[in-house]
Coordinates of C-alpha atoms and ligand atoms in Angstrom, one line a residue:
X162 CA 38.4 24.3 -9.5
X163 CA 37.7 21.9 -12.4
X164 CA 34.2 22.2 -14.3
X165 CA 32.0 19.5 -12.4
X166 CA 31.0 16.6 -14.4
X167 CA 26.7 16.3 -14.1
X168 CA 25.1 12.9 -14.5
X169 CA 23.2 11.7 -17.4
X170 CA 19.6 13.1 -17.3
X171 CA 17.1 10.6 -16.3
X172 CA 20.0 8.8 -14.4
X173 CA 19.9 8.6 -10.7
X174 CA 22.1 8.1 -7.5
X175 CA 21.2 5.8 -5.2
X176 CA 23.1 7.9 -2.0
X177 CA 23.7 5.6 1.0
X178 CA 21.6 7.7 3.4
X179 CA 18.7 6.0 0.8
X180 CA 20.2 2.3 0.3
X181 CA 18.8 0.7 3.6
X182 CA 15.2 1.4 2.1
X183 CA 16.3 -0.4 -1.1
X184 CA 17.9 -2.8 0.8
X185 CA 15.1 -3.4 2.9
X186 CA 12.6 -3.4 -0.4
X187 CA 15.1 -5.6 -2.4
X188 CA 15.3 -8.2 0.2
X189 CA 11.5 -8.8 0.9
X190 CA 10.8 -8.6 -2.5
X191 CA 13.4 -11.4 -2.7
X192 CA 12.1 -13.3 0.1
X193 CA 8.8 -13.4 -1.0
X194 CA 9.6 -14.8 -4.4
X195 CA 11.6 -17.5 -2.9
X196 CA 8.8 -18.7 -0.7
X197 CA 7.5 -19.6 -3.8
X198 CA 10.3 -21.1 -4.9
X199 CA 11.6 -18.7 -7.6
X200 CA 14.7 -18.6 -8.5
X201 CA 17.1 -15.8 -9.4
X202 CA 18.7 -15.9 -12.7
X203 CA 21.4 -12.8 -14.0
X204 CA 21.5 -11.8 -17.8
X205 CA 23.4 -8.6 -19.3
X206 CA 22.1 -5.0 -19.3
X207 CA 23.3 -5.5 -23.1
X208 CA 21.4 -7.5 -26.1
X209 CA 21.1 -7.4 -29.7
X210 CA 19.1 -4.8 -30.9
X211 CA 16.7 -7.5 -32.9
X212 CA 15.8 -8.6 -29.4
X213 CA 14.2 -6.3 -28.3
X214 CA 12.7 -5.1 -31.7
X215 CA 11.2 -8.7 -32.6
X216 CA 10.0 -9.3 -28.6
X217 CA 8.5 -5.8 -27.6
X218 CA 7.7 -5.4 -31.0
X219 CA 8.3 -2.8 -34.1
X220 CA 5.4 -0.6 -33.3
X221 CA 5.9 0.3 -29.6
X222 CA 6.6 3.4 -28.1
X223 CA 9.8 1.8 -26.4
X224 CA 10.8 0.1 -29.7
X225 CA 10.2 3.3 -31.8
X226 CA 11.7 5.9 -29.7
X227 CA 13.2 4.9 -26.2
X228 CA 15.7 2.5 -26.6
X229 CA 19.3 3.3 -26.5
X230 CA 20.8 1.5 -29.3
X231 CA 24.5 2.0 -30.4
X232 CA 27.2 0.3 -32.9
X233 CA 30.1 -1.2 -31.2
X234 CA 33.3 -1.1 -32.2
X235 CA 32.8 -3.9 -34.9
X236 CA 29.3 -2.4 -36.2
X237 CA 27.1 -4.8 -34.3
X238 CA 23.9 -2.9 -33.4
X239 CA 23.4 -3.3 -29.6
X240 CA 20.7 -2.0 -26.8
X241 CA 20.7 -1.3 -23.4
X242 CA 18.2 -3.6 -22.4
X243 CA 14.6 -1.4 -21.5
X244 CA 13.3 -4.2 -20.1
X245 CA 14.1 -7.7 -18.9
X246 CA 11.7 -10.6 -19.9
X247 CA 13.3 -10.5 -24.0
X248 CA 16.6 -11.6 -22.5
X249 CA 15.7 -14.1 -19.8
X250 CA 13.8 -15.6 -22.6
X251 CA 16.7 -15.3 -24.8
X252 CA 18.8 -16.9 -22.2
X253 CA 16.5 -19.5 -21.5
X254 CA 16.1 -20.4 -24.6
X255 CA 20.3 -21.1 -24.8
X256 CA 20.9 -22.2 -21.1
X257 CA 18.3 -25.1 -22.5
X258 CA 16.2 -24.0 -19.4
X259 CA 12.6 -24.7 -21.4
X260 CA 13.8 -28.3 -21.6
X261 CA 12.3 -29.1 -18.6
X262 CA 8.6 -28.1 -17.3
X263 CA 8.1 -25.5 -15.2
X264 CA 10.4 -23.1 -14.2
X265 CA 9.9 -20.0 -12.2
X266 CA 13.1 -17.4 -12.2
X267 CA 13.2 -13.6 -10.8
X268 CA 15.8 -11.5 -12.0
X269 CA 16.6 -7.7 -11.0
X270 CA 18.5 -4.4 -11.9
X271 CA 18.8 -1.4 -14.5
X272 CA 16.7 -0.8 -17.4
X273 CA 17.3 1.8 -19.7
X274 CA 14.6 4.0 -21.8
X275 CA 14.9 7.4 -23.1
X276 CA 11.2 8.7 -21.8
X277 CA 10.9 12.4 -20.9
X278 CA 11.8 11.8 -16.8
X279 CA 9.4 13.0 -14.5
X280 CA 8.2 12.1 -11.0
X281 CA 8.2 7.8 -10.6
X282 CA 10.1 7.9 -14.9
X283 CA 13.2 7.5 -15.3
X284 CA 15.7 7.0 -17.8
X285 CA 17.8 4.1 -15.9
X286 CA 15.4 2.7 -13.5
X287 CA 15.6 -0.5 -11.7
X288 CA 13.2 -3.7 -11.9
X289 CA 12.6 -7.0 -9.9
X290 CA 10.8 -9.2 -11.9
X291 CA 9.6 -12.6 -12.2
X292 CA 9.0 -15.1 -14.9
X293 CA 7.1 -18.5 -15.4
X294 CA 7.8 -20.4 -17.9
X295 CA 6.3 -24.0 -19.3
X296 CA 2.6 -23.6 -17.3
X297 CA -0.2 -22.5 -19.5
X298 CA -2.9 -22.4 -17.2
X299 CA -4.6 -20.2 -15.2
X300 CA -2.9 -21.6 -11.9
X301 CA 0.2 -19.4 -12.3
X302 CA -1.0 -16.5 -13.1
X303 CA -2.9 -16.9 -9.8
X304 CA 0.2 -17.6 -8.0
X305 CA 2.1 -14.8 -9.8
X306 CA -0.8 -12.0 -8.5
X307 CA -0.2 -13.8 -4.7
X308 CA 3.2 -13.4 -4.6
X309 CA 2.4 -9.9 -5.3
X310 CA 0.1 -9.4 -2.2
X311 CA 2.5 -10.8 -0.4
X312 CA 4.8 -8.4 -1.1
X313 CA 3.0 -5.5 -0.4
X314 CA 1.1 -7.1 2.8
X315 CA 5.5 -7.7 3.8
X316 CA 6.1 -4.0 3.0
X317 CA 3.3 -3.0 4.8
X318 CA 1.5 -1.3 2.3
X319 CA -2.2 -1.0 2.0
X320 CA -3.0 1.1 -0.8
X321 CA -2.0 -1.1 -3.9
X322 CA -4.9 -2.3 -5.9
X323 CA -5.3 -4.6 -9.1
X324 CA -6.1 -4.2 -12.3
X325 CA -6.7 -7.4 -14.4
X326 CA -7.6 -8.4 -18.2
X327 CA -6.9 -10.7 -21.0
X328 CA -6.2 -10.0 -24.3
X329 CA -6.7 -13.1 -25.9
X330 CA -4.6 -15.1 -28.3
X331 CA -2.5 -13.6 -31.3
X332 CA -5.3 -14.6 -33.4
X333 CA -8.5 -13.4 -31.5
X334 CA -6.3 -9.8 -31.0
X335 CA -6.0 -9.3 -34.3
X336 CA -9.8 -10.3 -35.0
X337 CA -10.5 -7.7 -31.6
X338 CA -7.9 -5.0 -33.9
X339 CA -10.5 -4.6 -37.0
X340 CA -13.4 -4.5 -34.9
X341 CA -11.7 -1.7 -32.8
X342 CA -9.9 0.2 -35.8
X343 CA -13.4 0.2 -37.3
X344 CA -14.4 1.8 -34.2
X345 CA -12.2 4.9 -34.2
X346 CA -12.2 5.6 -38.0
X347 CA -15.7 5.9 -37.6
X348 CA -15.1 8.6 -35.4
X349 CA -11.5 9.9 -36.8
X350 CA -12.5 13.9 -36.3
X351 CA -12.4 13.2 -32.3
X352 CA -9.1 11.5 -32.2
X353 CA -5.9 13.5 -31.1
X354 CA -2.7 13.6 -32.6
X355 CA -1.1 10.5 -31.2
X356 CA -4.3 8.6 -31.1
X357 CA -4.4 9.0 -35.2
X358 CA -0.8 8.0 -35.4
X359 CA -1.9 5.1 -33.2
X360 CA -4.5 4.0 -35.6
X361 CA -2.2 3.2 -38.4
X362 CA 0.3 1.6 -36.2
X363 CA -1.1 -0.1 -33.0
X364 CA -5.2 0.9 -31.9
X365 CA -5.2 -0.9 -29.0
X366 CA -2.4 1.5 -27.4
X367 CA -5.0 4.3 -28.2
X368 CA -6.9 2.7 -25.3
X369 CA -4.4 3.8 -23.9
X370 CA -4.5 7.3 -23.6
X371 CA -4.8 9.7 -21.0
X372 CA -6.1 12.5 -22.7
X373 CA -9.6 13.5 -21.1
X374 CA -11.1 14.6 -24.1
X375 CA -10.7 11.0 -25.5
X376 CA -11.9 9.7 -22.3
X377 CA -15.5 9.4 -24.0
X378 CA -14.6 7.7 -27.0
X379 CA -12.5 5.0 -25.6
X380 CA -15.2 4.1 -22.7
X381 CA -17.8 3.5 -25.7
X382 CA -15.2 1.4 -28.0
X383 CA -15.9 -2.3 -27.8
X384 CA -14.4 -4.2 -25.4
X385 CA -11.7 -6.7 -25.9
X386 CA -13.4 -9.0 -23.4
X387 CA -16.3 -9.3 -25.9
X388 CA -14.2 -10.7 -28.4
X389 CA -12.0 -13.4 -26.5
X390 CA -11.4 -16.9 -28.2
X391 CA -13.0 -19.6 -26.2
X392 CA -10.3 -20.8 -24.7
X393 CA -8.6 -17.4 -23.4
X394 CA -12.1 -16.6 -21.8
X395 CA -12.2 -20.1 -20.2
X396 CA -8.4 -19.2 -19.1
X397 CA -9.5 -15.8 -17.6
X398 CA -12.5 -17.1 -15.5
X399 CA -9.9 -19.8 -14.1
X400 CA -7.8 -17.1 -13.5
X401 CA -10.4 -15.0 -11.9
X402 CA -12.0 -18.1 -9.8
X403 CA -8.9 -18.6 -8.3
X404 CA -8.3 -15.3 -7.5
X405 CA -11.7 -14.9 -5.5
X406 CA -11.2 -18.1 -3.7
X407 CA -7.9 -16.7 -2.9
X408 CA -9.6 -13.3 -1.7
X409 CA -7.6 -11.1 -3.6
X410 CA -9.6 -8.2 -4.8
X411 CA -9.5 -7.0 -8.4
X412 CA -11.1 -5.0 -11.2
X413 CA -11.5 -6.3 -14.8
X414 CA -10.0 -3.3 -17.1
X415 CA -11.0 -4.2 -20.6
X416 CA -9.0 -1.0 -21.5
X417 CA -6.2 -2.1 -19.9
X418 CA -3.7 -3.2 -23.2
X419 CA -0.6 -3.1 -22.4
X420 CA 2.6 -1.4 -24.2
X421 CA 4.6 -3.9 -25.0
X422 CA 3.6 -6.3 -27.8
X423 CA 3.8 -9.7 -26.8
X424 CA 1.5 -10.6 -24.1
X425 CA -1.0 -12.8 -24.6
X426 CA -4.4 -13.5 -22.8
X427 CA -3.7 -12.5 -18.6
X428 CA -2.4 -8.9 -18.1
X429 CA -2.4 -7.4 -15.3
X430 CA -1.2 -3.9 -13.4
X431 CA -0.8 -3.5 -9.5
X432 CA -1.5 0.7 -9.0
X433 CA 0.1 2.3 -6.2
X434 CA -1.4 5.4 -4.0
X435 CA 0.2 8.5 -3.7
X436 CA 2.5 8.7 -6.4
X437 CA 1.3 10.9 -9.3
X438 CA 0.7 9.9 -12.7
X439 CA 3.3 7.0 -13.3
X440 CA 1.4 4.8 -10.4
X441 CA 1.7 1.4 -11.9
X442 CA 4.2 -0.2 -9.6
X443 CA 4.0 -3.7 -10.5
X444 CA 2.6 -5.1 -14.3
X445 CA 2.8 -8.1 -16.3
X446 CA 1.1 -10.7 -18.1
X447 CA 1.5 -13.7 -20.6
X448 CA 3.4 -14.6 -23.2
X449 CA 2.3 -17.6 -24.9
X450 CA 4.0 -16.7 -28.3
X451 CA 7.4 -15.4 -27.1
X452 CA 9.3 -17.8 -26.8
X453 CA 8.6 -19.9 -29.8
X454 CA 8.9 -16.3 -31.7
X455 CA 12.5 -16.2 -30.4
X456 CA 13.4 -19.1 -31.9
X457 CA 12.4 -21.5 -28.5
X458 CA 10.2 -24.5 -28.6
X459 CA 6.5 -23.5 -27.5
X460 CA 6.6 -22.7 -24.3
X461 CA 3.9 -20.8 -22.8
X462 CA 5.2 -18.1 -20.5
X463 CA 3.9 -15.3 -17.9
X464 CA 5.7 -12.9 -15.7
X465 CA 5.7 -9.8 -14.2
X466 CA 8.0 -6.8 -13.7
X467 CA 7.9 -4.1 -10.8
X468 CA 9.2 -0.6 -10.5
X469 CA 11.3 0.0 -7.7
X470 CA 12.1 3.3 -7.8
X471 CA 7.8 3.8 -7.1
X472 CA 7.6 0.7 -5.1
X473 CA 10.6 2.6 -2.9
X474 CA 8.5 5.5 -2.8
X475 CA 5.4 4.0 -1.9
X476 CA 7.3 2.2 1.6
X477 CA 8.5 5.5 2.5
X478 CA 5.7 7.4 2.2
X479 CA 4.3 4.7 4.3
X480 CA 7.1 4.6 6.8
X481 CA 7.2 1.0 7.4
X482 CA 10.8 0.5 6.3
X483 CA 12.7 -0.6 9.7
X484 CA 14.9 2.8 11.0
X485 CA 18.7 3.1 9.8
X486 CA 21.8 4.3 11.7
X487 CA 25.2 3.8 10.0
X488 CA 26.8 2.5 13.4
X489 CA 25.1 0.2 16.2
X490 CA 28.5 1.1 18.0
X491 CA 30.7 3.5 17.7
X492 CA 34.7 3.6 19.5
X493 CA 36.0 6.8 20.0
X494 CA 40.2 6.2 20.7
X495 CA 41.6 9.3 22.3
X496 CA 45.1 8.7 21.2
X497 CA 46.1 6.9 18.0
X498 CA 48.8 5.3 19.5
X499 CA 46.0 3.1 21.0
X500 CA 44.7 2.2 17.5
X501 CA 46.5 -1.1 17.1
X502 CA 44.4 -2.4 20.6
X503 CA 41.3 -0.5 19.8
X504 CA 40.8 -2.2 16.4
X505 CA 41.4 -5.2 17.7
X506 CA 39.0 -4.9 20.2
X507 CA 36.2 -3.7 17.4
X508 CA 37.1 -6.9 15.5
X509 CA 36.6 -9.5 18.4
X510 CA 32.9 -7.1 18.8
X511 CA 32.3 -7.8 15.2
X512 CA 33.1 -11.3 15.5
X513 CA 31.3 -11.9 18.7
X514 CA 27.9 -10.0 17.6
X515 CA 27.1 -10.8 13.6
X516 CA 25.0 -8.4 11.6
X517 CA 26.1 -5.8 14.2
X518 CA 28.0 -2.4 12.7
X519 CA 30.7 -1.6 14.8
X520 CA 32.8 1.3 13.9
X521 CA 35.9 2.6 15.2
X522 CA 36.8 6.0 14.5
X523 CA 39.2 6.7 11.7
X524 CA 40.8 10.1 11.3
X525 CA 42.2 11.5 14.0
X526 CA 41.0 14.4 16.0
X527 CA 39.5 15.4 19.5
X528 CA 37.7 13.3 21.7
X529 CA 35.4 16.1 21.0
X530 CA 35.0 16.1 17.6
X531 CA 35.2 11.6 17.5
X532 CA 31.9 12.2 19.6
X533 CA 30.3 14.7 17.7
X534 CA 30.6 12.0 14.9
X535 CA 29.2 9.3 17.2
X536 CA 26.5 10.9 17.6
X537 CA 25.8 11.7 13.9
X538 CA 26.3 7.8 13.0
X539 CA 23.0 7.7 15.4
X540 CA 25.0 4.4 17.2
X541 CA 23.1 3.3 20.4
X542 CA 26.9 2.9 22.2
X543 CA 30.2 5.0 22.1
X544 CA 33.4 3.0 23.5
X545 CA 35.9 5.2 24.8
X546 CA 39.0 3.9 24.7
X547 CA 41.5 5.9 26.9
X548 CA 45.3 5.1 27.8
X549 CA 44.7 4.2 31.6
X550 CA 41.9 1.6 30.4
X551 CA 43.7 0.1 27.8
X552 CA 46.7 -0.3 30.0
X553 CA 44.3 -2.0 32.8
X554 CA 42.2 -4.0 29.7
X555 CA 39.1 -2.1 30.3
X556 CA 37.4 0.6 28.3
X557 CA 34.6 3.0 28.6
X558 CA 30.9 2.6 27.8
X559 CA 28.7 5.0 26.7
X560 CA 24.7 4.5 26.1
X561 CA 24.3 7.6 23.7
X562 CA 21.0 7.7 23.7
X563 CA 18.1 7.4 26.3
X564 CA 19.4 8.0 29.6
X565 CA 22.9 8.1 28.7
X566 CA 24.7 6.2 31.5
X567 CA 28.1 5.9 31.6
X568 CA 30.3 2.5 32.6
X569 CA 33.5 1.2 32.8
X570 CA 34.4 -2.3 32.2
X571 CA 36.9 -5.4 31.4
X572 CA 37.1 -6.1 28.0
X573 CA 36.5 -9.8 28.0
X574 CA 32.8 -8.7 29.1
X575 CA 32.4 -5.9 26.8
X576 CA 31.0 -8.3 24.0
X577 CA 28.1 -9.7 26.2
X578 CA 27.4 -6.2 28.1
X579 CA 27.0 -5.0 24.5
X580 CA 25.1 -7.6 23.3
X581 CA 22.6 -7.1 26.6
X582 CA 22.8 -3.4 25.9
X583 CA 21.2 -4.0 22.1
X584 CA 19.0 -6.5 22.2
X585 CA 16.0 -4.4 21.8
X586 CA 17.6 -1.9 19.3
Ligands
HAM1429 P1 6.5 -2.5 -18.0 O1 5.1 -2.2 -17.7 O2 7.1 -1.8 -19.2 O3 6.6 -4.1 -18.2 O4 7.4 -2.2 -16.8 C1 7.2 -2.8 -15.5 C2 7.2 -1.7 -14.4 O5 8.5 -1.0 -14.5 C3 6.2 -0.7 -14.5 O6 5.0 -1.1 -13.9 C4 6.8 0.5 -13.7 O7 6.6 0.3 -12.3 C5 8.3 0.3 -14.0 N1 8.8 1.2 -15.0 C6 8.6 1.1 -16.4 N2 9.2 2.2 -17.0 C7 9.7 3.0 -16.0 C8 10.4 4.2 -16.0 N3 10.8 4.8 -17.2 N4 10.8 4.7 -14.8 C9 10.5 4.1 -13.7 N5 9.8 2.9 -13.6 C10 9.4 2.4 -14.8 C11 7.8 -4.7 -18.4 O8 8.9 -4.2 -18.4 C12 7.6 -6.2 -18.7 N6 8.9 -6.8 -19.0 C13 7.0 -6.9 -17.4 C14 6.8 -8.3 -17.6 C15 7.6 -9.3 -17.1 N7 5.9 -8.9 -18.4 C16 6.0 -10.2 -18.3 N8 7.1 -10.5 -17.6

């Protein structure tokens, strides 16, 4: 036997024993945007590399060391894209979408970054994520934080909670920056490796970290809150007004910075239960600056992206994901020279009951072993389509599970006898 071929570390299968749960995820994700009238927009899993190095920003961990970035064949540096709000911006920006006020877009699939995988981190993982653009006030973000809720409320999930702060404008950050770097050289002997390399490059991320040890040290830094212009901290108690009026619950996280480099003012995380250390399942913010940065008019900008590889997790563990079988009926045909009428049959069933799966066995084989993989699709119904039915244009019908009765019947009623057998499958 040939060596087997192993997939890419980090890379995952999505098996289709495992797709109805995405399916079902996918699809009220999907829904719920809609009802607030986003639409969905499609850009390539391939930019530039300057996109992503001049939107995320130089001096990130997914800049420095987790993007895959390769030469094509004529020398043009290009990325797999890590994340997805750099190229709906780019392709805003060219599809002249900012010409107009107020859009609202969601976009979903693959993102690529070379992190050391573990439990809810992957290399390719897959996002749905949503963007505003041409709003700058609080209003927005509100409605961006509800669609959330709604979301999990749809999935059935109880155990999702908020984190929320604002970081200010590009200007007040920086101001916020000194104030903080001061903070930490004062105290450079407690710092840990990656917090002192952190210093240098970015301070806020060191806010960041999960070491206990610098748990101490960070909760006594100054907070970013403190320092807000005017106008971002009017912005975030809009924000938060409408939030309470709206009666979503949140905590203000002055720590909570961020690791991408171009949000502005709002961010926010949505943390999941019962998922280990990589718990933030939904997170976003603003991004006033972006889109001006990428060579845009200014057009103030928000969004948010969630994980669905931890937002799939989250609905299984909670086992509100509707059941899957791979068959709602399955027809058995005990000789294959009754295949020609028995697929026929199977295609009027199809026709006559939409969104219905009706399979007819393929293959070959006993009666035997065509029920043994009846049973194993988990259908409700077998049809049994024997040679002294089909001549008399009847078949057999069997309920496979409950009390297993057994009929026979014409054909012209087998649609409606199904049908009645279904309805509250
Ligand atoms: P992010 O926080 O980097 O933000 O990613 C958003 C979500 O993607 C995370 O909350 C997490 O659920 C999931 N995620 C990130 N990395 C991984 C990974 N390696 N494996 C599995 N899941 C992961 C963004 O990407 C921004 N573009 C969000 C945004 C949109 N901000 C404004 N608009």
């Amino acid at each position: 036997m040939a060596d087997r071929i192993s997939a890419v570390r980090g890379m995952n299968d999505l098996m289709p024993d495992a797709s109805a749960l995405w399916q079902f995820v996918e699809a009220t994700v999907a829904g719920a945007l809609s009802s607030y009238g986003y639409r969905e927009m499609r850009v390539p899993l391939v930019e530039r590399t300057e996109l992503f190095a001049r939107s995320i920003g130089e001096a990130t961990d997914v800049v420095e060391k987790e993007m895959y970035t390769f030469e094509d064949r004529s020398g043009e540096s290009l990325t797999l894209r890590p994340e997805g709000t750099a190229g709906c911006v780019r392709a805003a920006i060219a599809g002249s979408l900012l010409h107009q006020r107020g859009q609202r877009i969601w976009y979903a699939g693959p993102m690529f970054r070379y992190e050391r995988p573990q439990k809810g981190r992957y290399r390719q993982f897959h996002q749905i994520g949503a963007e505003a653009y041409g709003f700058d006030g609080p209003d927005v973000d509100a409605e961006l934080i509800l669609v959330g809720r709604r979301m999990w409320d749809a999935l059935g999930l109880d155990g999702v909670s908020l984190r929320l702060n604002s970081l200010g404008t590009v200007e007040s950050r920086a101001r916020y920056r000194e104030v903080l770097a001061a903070h930490f050289a004062d105290h450079h002997d407690q710092l840990d490796e990656d917090s002192q390399r952190r210093l240098e490059r970015n301070p806020l991320r060191i806010l960041d970290s999960r070491n206990p040890e610098m748990a101490a040290l960070i909760a006594g830094a100054p907070a970013i809150t403190d320092h807000l212009d005017e106008a971002s901290a009017a912005h975030f108690a809009g924000l938060r007004e409408l939030l309470d009026a709206a009666g979503v619950s949140y905590t203000v996280d002055p720590r909570l910075v961020r690791g991408l480099d171009y949000y502005t003012r709002t961010v926010f995380e949505w943390v999941g239960t019962g998922l280990g250390a990589q718990d933030a399942i939904c997170s976003g913010g603003r991004y006033d600056s972006l889109v001006e940065e990428l060579g845009g008019k200014p057009t103030p900008a928000v969004g948010w992206a969630l994980g669905l590889e931890r937002l799939v997790a989250m609905v299984e563990q909670a086992g509100t994901a509707p059941a899957d079988r791979e068959a709602d009926v399955y027809m058995v045909v005990a000789d294959e020279a009754l295949l020609p009428q028995a697929f026929e049959i199977a295609e009027s069933l199809r026709d006559a009951l939409p969104g219905r799966r009706v399979i007819a066995h393929c293959g070959g084989g006993s009666m035997k072993s065509q029920f043994k993989r009846a049973d194993r699709s988990a259908a409700v119904l077998a049809l049994v389509l024997g040679a002294d039915e089909a001549a008399a244009g009847r078949i057999g019908l069997k309920v496979l599970r409950g009390d297993a009765a057994q009929e026979t019947l014409a054909q012209s009623a087998l649609a409606e006898r199904v049908s009645a057998l279904l309805a509250d499958s």
